[in-house]
Coordinates of C-alpha atoms in Angstrom, one line a residue:
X187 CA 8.8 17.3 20.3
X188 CA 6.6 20.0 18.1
X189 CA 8.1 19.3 14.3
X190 CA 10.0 15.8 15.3
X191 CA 9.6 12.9 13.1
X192 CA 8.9 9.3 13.7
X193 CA 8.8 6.4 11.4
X194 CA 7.6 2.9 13.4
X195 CA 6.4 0.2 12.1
X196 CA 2.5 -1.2 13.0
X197 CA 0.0 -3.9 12.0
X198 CA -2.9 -3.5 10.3
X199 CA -5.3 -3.1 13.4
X200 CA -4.5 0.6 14.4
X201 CA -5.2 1.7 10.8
X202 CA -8.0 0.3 9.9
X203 CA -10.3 -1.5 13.0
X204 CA -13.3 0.9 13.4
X205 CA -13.4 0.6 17.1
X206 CA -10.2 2.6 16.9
X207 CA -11.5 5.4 14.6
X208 CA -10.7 7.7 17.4
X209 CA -7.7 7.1 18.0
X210 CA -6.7 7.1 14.5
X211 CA -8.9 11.1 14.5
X212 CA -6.8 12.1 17.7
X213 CA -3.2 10.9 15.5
X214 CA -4.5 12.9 12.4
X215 CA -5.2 16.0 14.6
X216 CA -1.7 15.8 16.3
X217 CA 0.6 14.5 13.4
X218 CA 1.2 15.6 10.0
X219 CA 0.9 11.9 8.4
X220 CA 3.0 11.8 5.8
X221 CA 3.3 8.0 4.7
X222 CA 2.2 5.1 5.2
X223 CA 3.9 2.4 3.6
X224 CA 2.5 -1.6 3.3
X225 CA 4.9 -4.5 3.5
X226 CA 4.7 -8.2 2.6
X227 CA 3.1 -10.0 5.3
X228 CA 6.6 -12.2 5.9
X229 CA 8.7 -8.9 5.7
X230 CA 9.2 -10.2 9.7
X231 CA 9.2 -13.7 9.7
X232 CA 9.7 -16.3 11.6
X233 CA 9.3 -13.6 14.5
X234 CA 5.9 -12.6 13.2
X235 CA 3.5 -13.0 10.2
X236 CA 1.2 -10.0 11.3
X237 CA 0.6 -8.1 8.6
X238 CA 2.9 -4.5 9.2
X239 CA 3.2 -1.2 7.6
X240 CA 5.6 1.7 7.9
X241 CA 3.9 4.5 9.1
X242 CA 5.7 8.1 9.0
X243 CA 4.6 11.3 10.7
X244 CA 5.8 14.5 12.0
X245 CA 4.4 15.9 15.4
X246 CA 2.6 19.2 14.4
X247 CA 4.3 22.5 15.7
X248 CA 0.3 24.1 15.8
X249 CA -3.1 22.6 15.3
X250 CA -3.1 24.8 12.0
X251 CA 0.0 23.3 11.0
X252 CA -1.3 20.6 8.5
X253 CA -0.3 18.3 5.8
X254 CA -2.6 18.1 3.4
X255 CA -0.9 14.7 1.1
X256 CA -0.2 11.7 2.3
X257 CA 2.3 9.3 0.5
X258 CA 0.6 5.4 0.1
X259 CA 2.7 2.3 -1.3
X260 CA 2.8 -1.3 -1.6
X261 CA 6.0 -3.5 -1.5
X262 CA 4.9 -6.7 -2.6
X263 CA 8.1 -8.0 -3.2
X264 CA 10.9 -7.7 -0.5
X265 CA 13.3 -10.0 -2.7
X266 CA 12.1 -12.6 -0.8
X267 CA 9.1 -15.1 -1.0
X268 CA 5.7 -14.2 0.4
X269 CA 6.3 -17.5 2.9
X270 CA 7.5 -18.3 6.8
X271 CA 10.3 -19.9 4.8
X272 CA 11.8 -16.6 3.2
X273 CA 14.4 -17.7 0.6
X274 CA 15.1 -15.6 -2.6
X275 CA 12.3 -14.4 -4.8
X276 CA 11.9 -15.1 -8.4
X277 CA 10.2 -11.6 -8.5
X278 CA 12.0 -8.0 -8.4
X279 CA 12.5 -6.2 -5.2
X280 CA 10.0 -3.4 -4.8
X281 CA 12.0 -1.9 -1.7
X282 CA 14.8 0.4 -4.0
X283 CA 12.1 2.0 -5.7
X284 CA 9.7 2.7 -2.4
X285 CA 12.7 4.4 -1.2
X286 CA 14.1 6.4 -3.9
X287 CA 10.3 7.2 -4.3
X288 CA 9.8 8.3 -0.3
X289 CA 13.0 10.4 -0.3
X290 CA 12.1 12.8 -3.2
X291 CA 8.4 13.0 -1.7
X292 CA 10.1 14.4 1.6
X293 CA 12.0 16.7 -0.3
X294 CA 9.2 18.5 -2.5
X295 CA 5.9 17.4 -0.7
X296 CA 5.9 20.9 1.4
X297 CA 6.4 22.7 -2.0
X298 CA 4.2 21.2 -4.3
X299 CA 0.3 20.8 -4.7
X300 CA -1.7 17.5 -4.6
X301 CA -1.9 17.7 -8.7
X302 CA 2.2 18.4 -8.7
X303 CA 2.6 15.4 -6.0
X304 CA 0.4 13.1 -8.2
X305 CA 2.0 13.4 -11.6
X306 CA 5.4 12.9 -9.8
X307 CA 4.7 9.8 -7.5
X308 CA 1.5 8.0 -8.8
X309 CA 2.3 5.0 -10.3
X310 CA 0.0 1.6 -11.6
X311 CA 1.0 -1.9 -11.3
X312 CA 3.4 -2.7 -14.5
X313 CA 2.2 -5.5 -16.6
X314 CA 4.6 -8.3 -15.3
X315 CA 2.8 -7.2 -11.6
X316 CA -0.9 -7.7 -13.1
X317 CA -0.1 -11.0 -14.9
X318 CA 0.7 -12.1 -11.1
X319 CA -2.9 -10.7 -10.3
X320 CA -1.8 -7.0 -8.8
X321 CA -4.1 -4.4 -9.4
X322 CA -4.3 -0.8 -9.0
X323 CA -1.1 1.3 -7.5
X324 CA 2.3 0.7 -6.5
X325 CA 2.4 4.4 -4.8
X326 CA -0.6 7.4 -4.8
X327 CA -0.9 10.6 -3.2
X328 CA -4.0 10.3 -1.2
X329 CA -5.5 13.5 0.2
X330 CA -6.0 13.6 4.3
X331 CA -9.4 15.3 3.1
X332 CA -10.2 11.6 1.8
X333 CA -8.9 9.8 4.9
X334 CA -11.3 12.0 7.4
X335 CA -14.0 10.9 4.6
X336 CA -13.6 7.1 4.9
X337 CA -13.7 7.5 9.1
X338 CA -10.3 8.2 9.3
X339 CA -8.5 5.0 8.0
X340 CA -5.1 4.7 6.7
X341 CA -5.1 1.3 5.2
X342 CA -3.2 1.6 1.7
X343 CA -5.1 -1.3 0.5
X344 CA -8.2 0.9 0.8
X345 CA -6.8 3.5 -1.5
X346 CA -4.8 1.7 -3.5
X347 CA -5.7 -1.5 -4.0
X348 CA -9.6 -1.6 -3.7
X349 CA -11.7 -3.9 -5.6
X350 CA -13.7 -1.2 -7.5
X351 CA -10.0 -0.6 -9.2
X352 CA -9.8 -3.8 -10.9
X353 CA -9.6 -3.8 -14.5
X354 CA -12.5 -4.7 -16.3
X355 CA -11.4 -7.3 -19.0
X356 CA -11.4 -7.5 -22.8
X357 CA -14.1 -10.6 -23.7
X358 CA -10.5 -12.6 -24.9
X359 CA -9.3 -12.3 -21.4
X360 CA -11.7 -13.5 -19.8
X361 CA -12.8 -16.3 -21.8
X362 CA -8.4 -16.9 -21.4
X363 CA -9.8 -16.7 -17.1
X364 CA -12.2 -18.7 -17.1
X365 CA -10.3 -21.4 -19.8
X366 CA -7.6 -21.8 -17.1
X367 CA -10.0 -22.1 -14.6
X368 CA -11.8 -25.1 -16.0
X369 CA -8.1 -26.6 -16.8
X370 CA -7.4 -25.9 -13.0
X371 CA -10.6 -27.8 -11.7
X372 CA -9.9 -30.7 -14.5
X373 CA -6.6 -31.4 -13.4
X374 CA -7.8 -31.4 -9.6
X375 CA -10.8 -33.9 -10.2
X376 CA -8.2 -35.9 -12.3
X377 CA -6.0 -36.5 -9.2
X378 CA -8.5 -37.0 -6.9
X379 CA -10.1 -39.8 -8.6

């Protein structure tokens, strides 16, 4: 009904597949998005190793009724390992945080302004998550203005995770790269032969 709320999860194929930008424009015209969250690809395993995401809307009460920032995030660590297998994980579990993140967004994100929402909620990858080769953003406040821009996807990787947001390296680190790279290939050629 008119200002109900829905939370399902979905794969990846609604929110990004361009033969379903249209469907994607007719959800942004009739829901106020208001996050989209991406899970580990095994969050669901054995049943299913689809790729899924939590995506969170409100059904608008007019067609002039519209929110303006979306919430983005990445778990990439459930507590459990990124495997069909799914036993405990070395690494922390991003899932507390998301949450404790989400729940003050839906409390202020009516009140606030993109620039408010942004100093509150963005966050980078710590530097424990870019030894392991994450990039970018944990969460962001994208603006829906951005979405209609890129033909109306709602893939987090695409805003938070893209390859222009890599860090460039110091010359150390990647001479450090490459280094273990050529250690890598060594030790492969050593066991093959």
């Amino acid at each position: 009904k008119p200002g109900g709320r829905m939370a399902i999860i979905i794969n990846d194929g609604p929110l990004e597949n361009p033969t379903l930008s249209r469907f994607r424009s007719k959800l942004i015209s009739d829901l106020n998005i208001i996050a989209v969250i991406s899970l580990p690809k095994y969050s669901f395993a054995p049943y299913t190793q689809e790729k899924t995401y939590v995506f969170i809307a409100d059904k608008k009460i007019s067609k002039t009724d519209k929110n303006e920032n979306i919430f983005m995030s990445m778990v990439d660590y459930d507590g459990f390992s990124n495997n069909g297998k799914r036993f405990k994980s070395k690494y922390d579990d991003d899932l507390p945080e998301v949450e404790d993140r989400l729940i003050s967004f839906l409390n202020t994100y009516k009140m606030k302004t993109y620039d408010e929402l942004s100093s509150l909620y963005n966050k980078k990858v710590n530097n424990e998550e870019r030894n392991a080769g994450l990039f970018g953003y944990k969460c962001k406040i994208i603006k829906l203005e951005e979405i209609i821009k890129n033909d109306n996807v709602l893939l987090t990787e695409k805003y938070l995770r893209s390859s222009t947001m890599k860090e460039s390296l110091t010359i150390r680190e990647a001479v450090n790269e490459i280094q273990q790279l050529i250690n890598e290939i060594r030790g492969i050629v050593i066991n093959e032969n």
